[in-house]
């Protein structure tokens, strides 16, 4: 940290979480060269799991560390499959200080300077029930059936939370959905009966910084089996050739940010897992899982099944969202056509034709719901609903705007001088047409309460220690209710598109009207 550099949440965003230099100690990481399988990096806990000293492992062949049978299985697997990550895990027998055990070997390749290393991560695969394969398979099949049968969006979320909880055995499973600014909301929850509910709670974007979200778009699942763990260092820390640390983006044992561990500790969480929910490759939410009673370690196969449910949920939600968007677009188009027909009434001005009881039974407020709408032009004012009396400042302001369609949702905040002249108006959507014609929709304030899981203003506690920064997450997650005032219900993307479409197509109407005027003048 440079002297004078501010200590704030940007420091969070700069933590390089993909290269922590260590792993969680519930498994062992080995990075080997190909094709000879010489161990180039190993996590220090190799001695605990396999009874092999770090110095004996480094530079040795994989068979010396894992035994011939396990190494051969890895070798055969790597020879057979191109996309290793889609074929995980392979079960290998290994000699350990506690005798022969079955381990899950999870494989992927990582680029190191001009070559790649094969990363082998080993975890004990024998979990207690309900983690056996037949149970997992049944659970996934049942879960898929229930997902398919669920009707509404809410039901879809609920079923997904419930099914992931059944599968993984976490105390609490939440569907966490981001808004456009990456603040999040718990939209569904399945939990142990004695726990209090987090449903409906909001959390600020800074709880999951941007580089973490970017990593979660690449690697779709992460487990923190024991929040109180001591990281196991990877030796050597830097690749001797390139001087670079091992990139753990796709590692399943990656040690997580200490700030986040503190956050979970403050929340009373003993183990955590989250699964990415994606739309077109972008993160739209997470399935977030908590365990409170102690460490929790569902084996890789169960995590993979949960990840699979997560991607099915994403696909279903995308399909549903697209269907909803299509319906809204079709409805808007039907309204627009009627408005355009009305606008071509040669006996009336544009304002009269669009507002007032025209031949059509739709109005501008069918296209864009609002408390009031006004059309100005040809020296006229035609209003419907609640429209302020004095629009002089508004028309001047609109004429100065850079774009022909302008939207505001918090007018008093965004344009205080203008807002002062428009009593009762919190938001507006305006369309500018040639010759000072305008269409403006007005919305009142929509007061709403937002429940936060802790005061979002109290984001982080940051302090400087010499030339480093110590950041701590907030300590309190007590429900904190914020009353949002001064804002209207947001203009939806469809409503904004409708305004754009209306403008574009009214330009044709106006052209027609000019021709009529010329013809009748002749
Ligand atoms: C990561 N923060 C995360 C993750 C979640 C949350 C789900 C993903 C890792 C995981 O699965 O545990 C946040 N967890 C939540 C939220 C809920 C929950 C909102 O259960 C709600 C119920 N966090 C901070 C601050 C910083 C920060 C101030 O509060 C930065 C200074 C950082 N959060 C942070 C980092 C990660 C993270 C760095 C990445 C952890 C990693 O993957 O290494």
Coordinates of C-alpha atoms and ligand atoms in Angstrom, one line a residue:
X1 CA 0.0 0.0 0.0
X2 CA 1.5 3.3 -1.1
X3 CA 1.6 6.1 1.5
X4 CA -1.4 8.4 1.2
X5 CA -3.4 5.7 -0.6
X6 CA -6.9 5.6 0.8
X7 CA -8.0 2.8 3.0
X8 CA -11.4 1.7 1.8
X9 CA -13.4 -1.0 0.1
X10 CA -11.2 -0.8 -3.0
X11 CA -8.6 -2.6 -0.9
X12 CA -11.0 -5.4 -0.8
X13 CA -11.4 -5.5 -4.5
X14 CA -7.6 -5.7 -4.9
X15 CA -7.1 -8.8 -2.9
X16 CA -5.8 -11.4 -5.4
X17 CA -8.0 -14.2 -4.1
X18 CA -7.1 -16.6 -7.0
X19 CA -3.5 -16.8 -5.9
X20 CA -3.6 -17.3 -2.1
X21 CA -0.6 -19.6 -2.0
X22 CA -2.4 -22.1 0.3
X23 CA -5.2 -24.5 0.5
X24 CA -7.8 -25.6 3.0
X25 CA -6.5 -28.5 5.0
X26 CA -9.3 -30.9 4.3
X27 CA -7.4 -32.1 1.2
X28 CA -4.0 -32.1 -0.3
X29 CA -2.9 -30.3 -3.5
X30 CA -0.2 -31.6 -5.8
X31 CA 0.9 -29.9 -9.0
X32 CA 2.8 -32.3 -11.3
X33 CA 4.6 -31.8 -14.7
X34 CA 3.5 -33.9 -17.7
X35 CA 4.2 -36.4 -19.0
X36 CA 6.6 -37.6 -16.3
X37 CA 4.4 -36.6 -13.3
X38 CA 7.1 -35.1 -11.3
X39 CA 5.8 -33.2 -8.2
X40 CA 6.6 -29.5 -8.5
X41 CA 4.3 -28.1 -5.8
X42 CA 2.7 -29.7 -2.8
X43 CA 0.7 -28.5 0.1
X44 CA 2.4 -28.9 3.5
X45 CA -0.4 -31.1 4.9
X46 CA 0.7 -33.9 2.5
X47 CA 2.4 -35.4 5.6
X48 CA -0.9 -35.5 7.5
X49 CA -3.0 -37.1 4.8
X50 CA -0.4 -39.4 3.1
X51 CA 2.4 -39.6 5.7
X52 CA 4.9 -38.2 3.2
X53 CA 7.3 -35.4 4.1
X54 CA 7.2 -32.3 1.9
X55 CA 10.8 -32.5 1.0
X56 CA 10.4 -36.2 0.0
X57 CA 7.4 -35.4 -2.2
X58 CA 9.0 -32.5 -4.1
X59 CA 10.9 -33.7 -7.1
X60 CA 9.6 -37.2 -6.7
X61 CA 7.3 -39.0 -9.1
X62 CA 3.6 -39.1 -8.3
X63 CA 3.8 -42.9 -7.7
X64 CA 6.1 -42.3 -4.8
X65 CA 3.6 -40.0 -3.1
X66 CA 0.3 -41.7 -3.9
X67 CA 1.4 -45.3 -4.6
X68 CA 1.6 -47.1 -8.0
X69 CA -2.1 -48.0 -8.2
X70 CA -3.4 -44.5 -7.6
X71 CA -0.8 -42.9 -9.9
X72 CA -1.6 -45.3 -12.7
X73 CA -5.4 -44.5 -12.4
X74 CA -4.6 -40.8 -12.7
X75 CA -2.3 -41.5 -15.6
X76 CA -4.9 -43.5 -17.4
X77 CA -7.6 -40.9 -16.8
X78 CA -5.5 -38.1 -18.1
X79 CA -4.7 -40.1 -21.2
X80 CA -8.4 -40.9 -21.9
X81 CA -10.1 -37.6 -21.3
X82 CA -9.6 -34.2 -22.8
X83 CA -11.8 -32.1 -20.6
X84 CA -10.6 -33.2 -17.1
X85 CA -12.8 -30.9 -15.2
X86 CA -16.0 -32.4 -16.6
X87 CA -14.8 -35.9 -15.6
X88 CA -14.1 -35.3 -11.9
X89 CA -13.6 -37.0 -9.5
X90 CA -11.7 -40.3 -9.9
X91 CA -11.6 -42.5 -6.9
X92 CA -8.2 -43.7 -6.0
X93 CA -7.0 -46.1 -3.3
X94 CA -4.2 -44.6 -1.2
X95 CA -1.9 -45.7 1.6
X96 CA -2.2 -43.3 4.5
X97 CA -0.9 -43.4 8.1
X98 CA -4.4 -44.7 9.0
X99 CA -4.3 -47.5 6.5
X100 CA -5.7 -47.8 3.0
X101 CA -8.5 -45.3 2.2
X102 CA -10.3 -44.2 -0.9
X103 CA -9.6 -40.7 -2.0
X104 CA -11.3 -38.5 -4.5
X105 CA -8.8 -37.1 -6.9
X106 CA -10.0 -33.9 -8.6
X107 CA -7.9 -33.0 -11.7
X108 CA -7.4 -29.9 -13.7
X109 CA -4.6 -28.2 -15.7
X110 CA -3.2 -24.8 -15.0
X111 CA -1.0 -22.6 -17.1
X112 CA 2.3 -21.7 -15.6
X113 CA 4.3 -19.4 -17.8
X114 CA 4.8 -21.3 -21.1
X115 CA 3.7 -24.7 -20.0
X116 CA 0.9 -26.4 -18.0
X117 CA 0.9 -28.3 -14.8
X118 CA -1.6 -31.0 -13.8
X119 CA -3.2 -30.2 -10.5
X120 CA -4.2 -33.2 -8.4
X121 CA -6.4 -32.4 -5.4
X122 CA -7.1 -35.2 -3.0
X123 CA -10.0 -35.4 -0.5
X124 CA -11.3 -38.2 1.5
X125 CA -14.4 -39.5 -0.3
X126 CA -16.1 -41.5 2.3
X127 CA -18.7 -39.3 3.8
X128 CA -21.5 -40.4 6.2
X129 CA -24.9 -40.9 4.8
X130 CA -26.8 -39.1 3.1
X131 CA -23.7 -38.8 1.0
X132 CA -23.6 -42.2 -0.7
X133 CA -23.8 -42.5 -4.5
X134 CA -27.3 -44.1 -4.6
X135 CA -28.7 -41.4 -2.3
X136 CA -27.1 -38.7 -4.3
X137 CA -28.4 -40.0 -7.6
X138 CA -32.0 -40.4 -6.2
X139 CA -31.9 -36.9 -4.7
X140 CA -30.8 -35.4 -8.0
X141 CA -33.4 -37.2 -9.9
X142 CA -36.2 -36.2 -7.5
X143 CA -34.9 -32.6 -7.4
X144 CA -35.0 -32.4 -11.2
X145 CA -38.5 -33.7 -11.3
X146 CA -39.7 -31.1 -8.7
X147 CA -37.9 -28.3 -10.5
X148 CA -39.7 -29.3 -13.7
X149 CA -43.0 -29.4 -11.9
X150 CA -42.8 -26.0 -10.2
X151 CA -44.9 -23.3 -11.7
X152 CA -44.1 -19.8 -10.4
X153 CA -40.7 -18.2 -10.0
X154 CA -41.0 -18.3 -6.2
X155 CA -41.8 -22.0 -6.3
X156 CA -38.8 -22.6 -8.5
X157 CA -36.5 -20.8 -6.0
X158 CA -38.1 -22.6 -3.0
X159 CA -37.7 -26.0 -4.6
X160 CA -34.1 -25.4 -5.5
X161 CA -33.2 -24.3 -2.0
X162 CA -35.0 -27.3 -0.5
X163 CA -33.4 -29.8 -2.8
X164 CA -29.9 -28.4 -2.3
X165 CA -30.4 -28.7 1.4
X166 CA -31.6 -32.3 1.2
X167 CA -28.7 -33.2 -1.0
X168 CA -25.9 -31.5 1.0
X169 CA -27.2 -31.5 4.5
X170 CA -26.3 -27.8 5.2
X171 CA -28.3 -26.1 8.1
X172 CA -29.4 -23.3 5.8
X173 CA -29.6 -23.0 2.0
X174 CA -30.5 -19.6 0.5
X175 CA -31.1 -18.4 -3.1
X176 CA -29.3 -15.1 -3.2
X177 CA -30.2 -12.8 -6.1
X178 CA -28.2 -9.8 -7.3
X179 CA -29.7 -6.5 -8.5
X180 CA -28.1 -4.4 -11.2
X181 CA -25.6 -2.9 -8.7
X182 CA -24.8 -6.4 -7.2
X183 CA -26.6 -5.7 -4.0
X184 CA -28.2 -9.0 -3.1
X185 CA -31.5 -10.3 -1.6
X186 CA -32.4 -13.6 -0.1
X187 CA -35.3 -14.7 -2.3
X188 CA -35.8 -18.3 -1.0
X189 CA -34.5 -20.2 2.0
X190 CA -34.6 -23.8 3.4
X191 CA -33.4 -24.0 7.0
X192 CA -33.2 -26.1 10.1
X193 CA -36.5 -25.5 12.0
X194 CA -34.9 -23.8 15.0
X195 CA -33.0 -21.1 13.0
X196 CA -34.3 -17.6 12.4
X197 CA -35.1 -16.6 8.9
X198 CA -33.0 -14.6 6.5
X199 CA -35.7 -14.5 3.8
X200 CA -36.1 -11.0 2.3
X201 CA -32.9 -9.6 3.8
X202 CA -30.7 -7.5 1.6
X203 CA -26.9 -7.3 1.6
X204 CA -24.7 -4.6 0.0
X205 CA -22.6 -5.3 -3.1
X206 CA -19.4 -4.9 -1.1
X207 CA -20.0 -8.1 0.8
X208 CA -18.9 -10.0 -2.3
X209 CA -16.2 -7.8 -4.1
X210 CA -15.9 -7.7 -7.9
X211 CA -12.9 -10.0 -8.3
X212 CA -14.7 -12.7 -6.2
X213 CA -17.7 -12.3 -8.5
X214 CA -15.5 -12.6 -11.6
X215 CA -13.9 -15.8 -10.1
X216 CA -17.3 -17.2 -9.4
X217 CA -18.2 -16.8 -13.1
X218 CA -15.4 -19.2 -13.9
X219 CA -15.5 -21.6 -11.0
X220 CA -19.1 -22.3 -10.1
X221 CA -18.8 -23.8 -6.7
X222 CA -16.7 -23.3 -3.5
X223 CA -16.7 -25.0 -0.2
X224 CA -15.3 -23.6 3.1
X225 CA -15.5 -26.9 5.1
X226 CA -14.3 -25.3 8.4
X227 CA -14.3 -21.5 8.8
X228 CA -11.8 -21.9 11.7
X229 CA -9.2 -23.8 9.5
X230 CA -5.5 -23.1 9.5
X231 CA -4.4 -22.8 5.8
X232 CA -1.8 -25.2 4.5
X233 CA 0.9 -23.5 2.5
X234 CA 1.8 -24.6 -1.0
X235 CA 5.5 -25.3 -1.4
X236 CA 7.3 -23.8 -3.2
X237 CA 5.1 -20.7 -3.1
X238 CA 6.4 -19.4 -6.4
X239 CA 7.1 -21.3 -9.6
X240 CA 10.9 -21.4 -9.8
X241 CA 10.8 -20.7 -13.6
X242 CA 8.3 -17.9 -13.8
X243 CA 8.4 -16.5 -10.3
X244 CA 4.6 -16.7 -10.3
X245 CA 2.3 -18.2 -7.6
X246 CA 0.1 -21.1 -8.6
X247 CA -3.3 -19.9 -10.1
X248 CA -6.0 -21.6 -8.0
X249 CA -9.0 -20.2 -9.9
X250 CA -10.2 -23.8 -10.7
X251 CA -8.9 -25.4 -7.5
X252 CA -11.4 -27.0 -5.2
X253 CA -9.2 -26.6 -2.1
X254 CA -8.3 -22.9 -2.7
X255 CA -7.8 -21.1 0.6
X256 CA -10.3 -18.3 0.9
X257 CA -9.9 -14.6 1.8
X258 CA -9.2 -14.1 5.5
X259 CA -11.6 -11.1 5.4
X260 CA -14.4 -13.4 4.3
X261 CA -13.5 -15.9 7.0
X262 CA -13.8 -13.2 9.6
X263 CA -17.2 -12.1 8.0
X264 CA -18.5 -15.7 8.3
X265 CA -17.2 -15.9 11.9
X266 CA -19.0 -12.7 12.8
X267 CA -22.2 -14.2 11.3
X268 CA -21.8 -17.3 13.4
X269 CA -21.2 -19.6 10.4
X270 CA -18.9 -22.6 10.9
X271 CA -18.9 -23.9 7.3
X272 CA -20.1 -22.3 4.0
X273 CA -20.6 -23.3 0.4
X274 CA -21.9 -21.3 -2.5
X275 CA -22.9 -22.2 -6.1
X276 CA -22.9 -19.7 -8.9
X277 CA -26.1 -18.9 -10.8
X278 CA -25.4 -17.6 -14.2
X279 CA -27.3 -16.0 -17.1
X280 CA -25.3 -15.8 -20.4
X281 CA -22.1 -16.4 -18.4
X282 CA -22.8 -13.5 -16.0
X283 CA -23.5 -14.0 -12.3
X284 CA -27.1 -13.3 -11.4
X285 CA -27.1 -15.0 -8.0
X286 CA -25.7 -17.6 -5.7
X287 CA -27.0 -20.6 -3.9
X288 CA -25.5 -19.8 -0.5
X289 CA -25.2 -22.5 2.2
X290 CA -24.4 -22.2 5.9
X291 CA -23.6 -24.7 8.6
X292 CA -23.6 -23.6 12.2
X293 CA -23.0 -26.6 14.4
X294 CA -19.5 -27.3 13.2
X295 CA -17.4 -28.1 10.1
X296 CA -19.3 -29.6 7.2
X297 CA -17.7 -31.5 4.3
X298 CA -20.0 -32.9 1.6
X299 CA -17.8 -35.0 -0.7
X300 CA -17.0 -33.8 -4.2
X301 CA -19.7 -36.0 -5.9
X302 CA -22.4 -34.3 -3.8
X303 CA -21.0 -30.9 -4.5
X304 CA -20.9 -31.7 -8.2
X305 CA -24.6 -32.8 -8.0
X306 CA -25.5 -29.5 -6.2
X307 CA -23.6 -27.5 -8.9
X308 CA -25.6 -29.4 -11.5
X309 CA -28.9 -28.4 -9.8
X310 CA -27.6 -24.8 -9.8
X311 CA -27.1 -24.9 -13.5
X312 CA -30.5 -26.5 -14.1
X313 CA -32.1 -23.8 -12.0
X314 CA -30.2 -21.1 -14.0
X315 CA -31.4 -22.5 -17.3
X316 CA -35.0 -22.7 -16.1
X317 CA -34.9 -19.2 -14.8
X318 CA -33.4 -17.8 -18.0
X319 CA -36.1 -19.6 -20.0
X320 CA -38.8 -18.2 -17.8
X321 CA -37.4 -14.6 -17.8
X322 CA -37.2 -14.7 -21.6
X323 CA -40.8 -15.9 -21.8
X324 CA -41.9 -13.1 -19.5
X325 CA -39.9 -10.5 -21.5
X326 CA -41.4 -11.8 -24.7
X327 CA -45.0 -11.5 -23.3
X328 CA -44.3 -8.0 -22.1
X329 CA -42.9 -7.0 -25.5
X330 CA -45.9 -8.5 -27.4
X331 CA -48.4 -6.6 -25.1
X332 CA -46.4 -3.4 -25.6
X333 CA -46.4 -3.8 -29.3
X334 CA -50.2 -4.4 -29.4
X335 CA -50.8 -1.2 -27.4
X336 CA -48.3 0.8 -29.5
X337 CA -50.1 -0.2 -32.7
X338 CA -53.4 1.1 -31.4
X339 CA -51.8 4.3 -30.3
X340 CA -50.2 4.8 -33.7
X341 CA -53.6 4.3 -35.4
X342 CA -55.1 6.9 -33.1
X343 CA -52.2 9.3 -33.8
X344 CA -53.1 9.3 -37.5
X345 CA -56.5 11.0 -36.9
X346 CA -56.2 14.0 -39.3
X347 CA -59.0 15.9 -37.6
X348 CA -57.1 16.2 -34.3
X349 CA -53.7 17.5 -33.2
X350 CA -51.2 14.9 -32.1
X351 CA -51.8 15.8 -28.5
X352 CA -55.6 15.4 -28.9
X353 CA -55.2 12.1 -30.7
X354 CA -52.9 10.6 -28.1
X355 CA -54.7 11.7 -25.0
X356 CA -58.3 12.3 -24.3
X357 CA -60.8 9.7 -25.3
X358 CA -59.7 8.7 -28.7
X359 CA -61.1 5.9 -30.8
X360 CA -58.7 3.5 -29.3
X361 CA -59.5 2.0 -25.9
X362 CA -55.8 2.1 -24.8
X363 CA -54.0 5.1 -23.5
X364 CA -50.4 6.2 -23.1
X365 CA -50.7 4.9 -19.6
X366 CA -51.4 1.4 -20.9
X367 CA -48.1 1.5 -22.7
X368 CA -46.3 2.9 -19.6
X369 CA -48.1 2.8 -16.3
X370 CA -47.9 6.2 -14.5
X371 CA -49.9 8.5 -12.3
X372 CA -50.2 11.0 -15.0
X373 CA -49.1 11.7 -18.6
X374 CA -49.1 14.8 -20.7
X375 CA -48.6 15.6 -24.3
X376 CA -47.5 19.1 -25.3
X377 CA -47.3 20.5 -28.8
X378 CA -49.1 22.6 -31.4
X379 CA -49.8 25.1 -28.6
X380 CA -51.8 22.6 -26.7
X381 CA -51.6 20.7 -23.4
X382 CA -53.5 17.4 -23.2
X383 CA -53.2 15.7 -19.8
X384 CA -54.5 12.5 -18.3
X385 CA -54.3 11.6 -14.6
X386 CA -52.2 13.7 -12.2
X387 CA -50.0 16.2 -14.0
X388 CA -48.4 19.3 -12.4
X389 CA -49.9 22.7 -13.5
X390 CA -46.7 24.5 -14.4
X391 CA -44.5 22.7 -16.9
X392 CA -42.4 25.7 -18.0
X393 CA -39.2 24.7 -16.2
X394 CA -39.6 21.1 -17.3
X395 CA -39.9 22.0 -21.0
X396 CA -36.8 24.1 -20.9
X397 CA -34.9 21.4 -19.1
X398 CA -36.0 18.8 -21.6
X399 CA -34.9 20.9 -24.5
X400 CA -31.4 20.9 -22.9
X401 CA -31.1 17.2 -22.5
X402 CA -28.6 15.3 -24.8
X403 CA -31.0 12.5 -25.6
X404 CA -34.6 12.3 -26.9
X405 CA -35.7 9.9 -24.2
X406 CA -35.0 10.9 -20.6
X407 CA -35.8 9.0 -17.4
X408 CA -35.5 9.9 -13.8
X409 CA -36.5 7.9 -10.7
X410 CA -35.4 10.1 -7.9
X411 CA -36.1 13.6 -9.2
X412 CA -35.5 15.5 -5.9
X413 CA -32.0 13.9 -5.6
X414 CA -31.1 14.0 -9.2
X415 CA -32.6 17.4 -10.4
X416 CA -33.5 19.4 -7.3
X417 CA -34.3 22.7 -9.1
X418 CA -36.6 20.9 -11.6
X419 CA -38.2 18.8 -8.8
X420 CA -39.1 22.0 -6.9
X421 CA -41.4 23.0 -9.8
X422 CA -43.1 19.6 -10.0
X423 CA -44.9 19.0 -6.7
X424 CA -45.8 15.4 -6.0
X425 CA -43.6 14.0 -8.8
X426 CA -40.8 11.6 -7.8
X427 CA -39.9 10.3 -11.3
X428 CA -40.5 11.0 -14.9
X429 CA -40.1 9.5 -18.4
X430 CA -40.0 12.0 -21.2
X431 CA -40.0 11.7 -25.0
X432 CA -38.9 14.6 -27.1
X433 CA -40.4 15.0 -30.6
X434 CA -39.7 17.6 -33.4
X435 CA -41.1 21.2 -33.0
X436 CA -41.1 21.2 -29.2
X437 CA -43.6 18.4 -28.9
X438 CA -43.1 16.3 -25.8
X439 CA -44.7 13.3 -24.0
X440 CA -44.0 13.0 -20.3
X441 CA -45.1 10.3 -17.9
X442 CA -45.1 11.2 -14.2
X443 CA -44.9 8.9 -11.2
X444 CA -45.4 9.6 -7.5
X445 CA -43.0 8.5 -4.7
X446 CA -43.2 4.8 -3.8
X447 CA -42.0 4.6 -0.2
X448 CA -40.6 1.1 0.5
X449 CA -38.8 -0.6 3.3
X450 CA -35.7 -2.5 2.6
X451 CA -34.5 -5.0 5.3
X452 CA -30.8 -5.3 5.4
X453 CA -28.8 -8.1 7.1
X454 CA -26.9 -5.5 9.1
X455 CA -26.5 -1.8 8.5
X456 CA -25.0 -1.5 5.0
X457 CA -23.4 1.9 5.8
X458 CA -21.3 0.1 8.3
X459 CA -19.6 -1.8 5.5
X460 CA -16.1 -2.4 6.7
X461 CA -13.7 -1.4 9.4
X462 CA -10.5 -0.5 7.8
X463 CA -7.3 0.6 9.6
X464 CA -3.8 1.2 8.6
X465 CA -1.0 -0.9 10.2
X466 CA 2.3 0.6 8.9
X467 CA 2.1 0.2 5.1
X468 CA -0.5 -2.5 5.1
X469 CA -4.2 -2.3 5.6
X470 CA -6.3 -4.3 8.0
X471 CA -9.8 -4.6 6.8
X472 CA -12.5 -6.2 8.8
X473 CA -16.1 -6.9 7.8
X474 CA -18.9 -5.5 9.8
X475 CA -19.6 -7.1 13.1
X476 CA -23.3 -7.0 13.3
X477 CA -25.8 -8.8 11.0
X478 CA -28.8 -7.7 13.0
X479 CA -31.8 -6.9 10.8
X480 CA -31.7 -3.2 9.9
X481 CA -34.7 -1.6 8.2
X482 CA -34.1 1.3 5.8
X483 CA -37.1 3.3 4.5
X484 CA -36.4 4.4 1.0
X485 CA -38.1 7.7 0.2
X486 CA -38.1 10.1 -2.8
X487 CA -38.0 7.4 -5.4
X488 CA -40.7 6.2 -7.8
X489 CA -41.2 2.6 -9.0
X490 CA -38.3 2.2 -11.5
X491 CA -39.0 2.5 -15.2
X492 CA -38.5 -1.1 -16.5
X493 CA -36.3 -1.9 -19.5
X494 CA -39.5 -2.7 -21.4
X495 CA -41.1 0.6 -20.6
X496 CA -38.0 2.5 -21.7
X497 CA -38.0 0.5 -24.9
X498 CA -41.6 1.3 -25.4
X499 CA -40.9 5.0 -25.1
X500 CA -38.1 4.7 -27.6
X501 CA -40.3 2.8 -30.0
X502 CA -43.2 5.2 -29.6
X503 CA -40.9 8.1 -30.5
X504 CA -39.4 6.4 -33.5
X505 CA -42.8 5.5 -34.9
X506 CA -44.4 8.9 -34.1
X507 CA -41.7 10.5 -36.3
X508 CA -43.4 8.7 -39.2
X509 CA -46.8 9.9 -38.1
X510 CA -45.5 13.5 -38.0
X511 CA -44.1 13.2 -41.4
X512 CA -47.5 12.0 -42.7
X513 CA -49.2 14.9 -40.9
X514 CA -46.8 17.4 -42.6
X515 CA -47.7 15.9 -46.0
X516 CA -51.4 16.2 -45.2
X517 CA -50.9 19.8 -44.2
X518 CA -49.1 20.5 -47.5
X519 CA -51.7 18.8 -49.6
X520 CA -54.6 20.6 -47.9
X521 CA -52.8 23.9 -48.3
X522 CA -52.5 23.5 -52.1
Ligands
LIG1 C1 -17.0 -13.9 -0.6 N1 -19.1 -13.1 0.5 C2 -18.4 -14.1 -0.2 C3 -19.2 -15.2 -0.6 C4 -20.4 -14.9 -0.1 C5 -20.4 -13.7 0.6 C6 -21.6 -15.9 -0.2 C7 -18.7 -16.4 -1.4 C8 -17.9 -17.4 -0.5 C9 -18.8 -18.3 0.3 O1 -19.4 -19.2 -0.3 O2 -18.9 -18.2 1.5 C10 -21.4 -13.0 1.3 N2 -22.6 -14.8 2.5 C11 -22.5 -13.6 1.9 C12 -23.8 -12.9 2.1 C13 -24.6 -13.8 2.7 C14 -23.8 -15.0 2.9 C15 -24.1 -11.6 1.7 O3 -24.3 -16.0 3.5 C16 -26.0 -13.5 3.1 C17 -26.7 -14.3 3.7 N3 -16.7 -9.1 2.5 C18 -17.0 -8.0 3.2 C19 -16.0 -7.0 3.0 C20 -15.1 -7.5 2.2 C21 -15.5 -8.9 1.9 C22 -16.1 -5.7 3.7 O4 -18.0 -7.9 3.9 C23 -13.8 -6.9 1.7 C24 -13.1 -6.1 2.5 C25 -14.8 -9.7 1.0 N4 -16.3 -11.7 0.4 C26 -15.1 -11.0 0.5 C27 -14.1 -11.7 -0.3 C28 -14.7 -12.9 -0.8 C29 -16.1 -12.9 -0.3 C30 -12.7 -11.2 -0.6 C31 -14.1 -14.0 -1.6 C32 -13.8 -15.2 -0.8 C33 -13.0 -16.2 -1.6 O5 -13.7 -16.9 -2.4 O6 -11.8 -16.3 -1.4

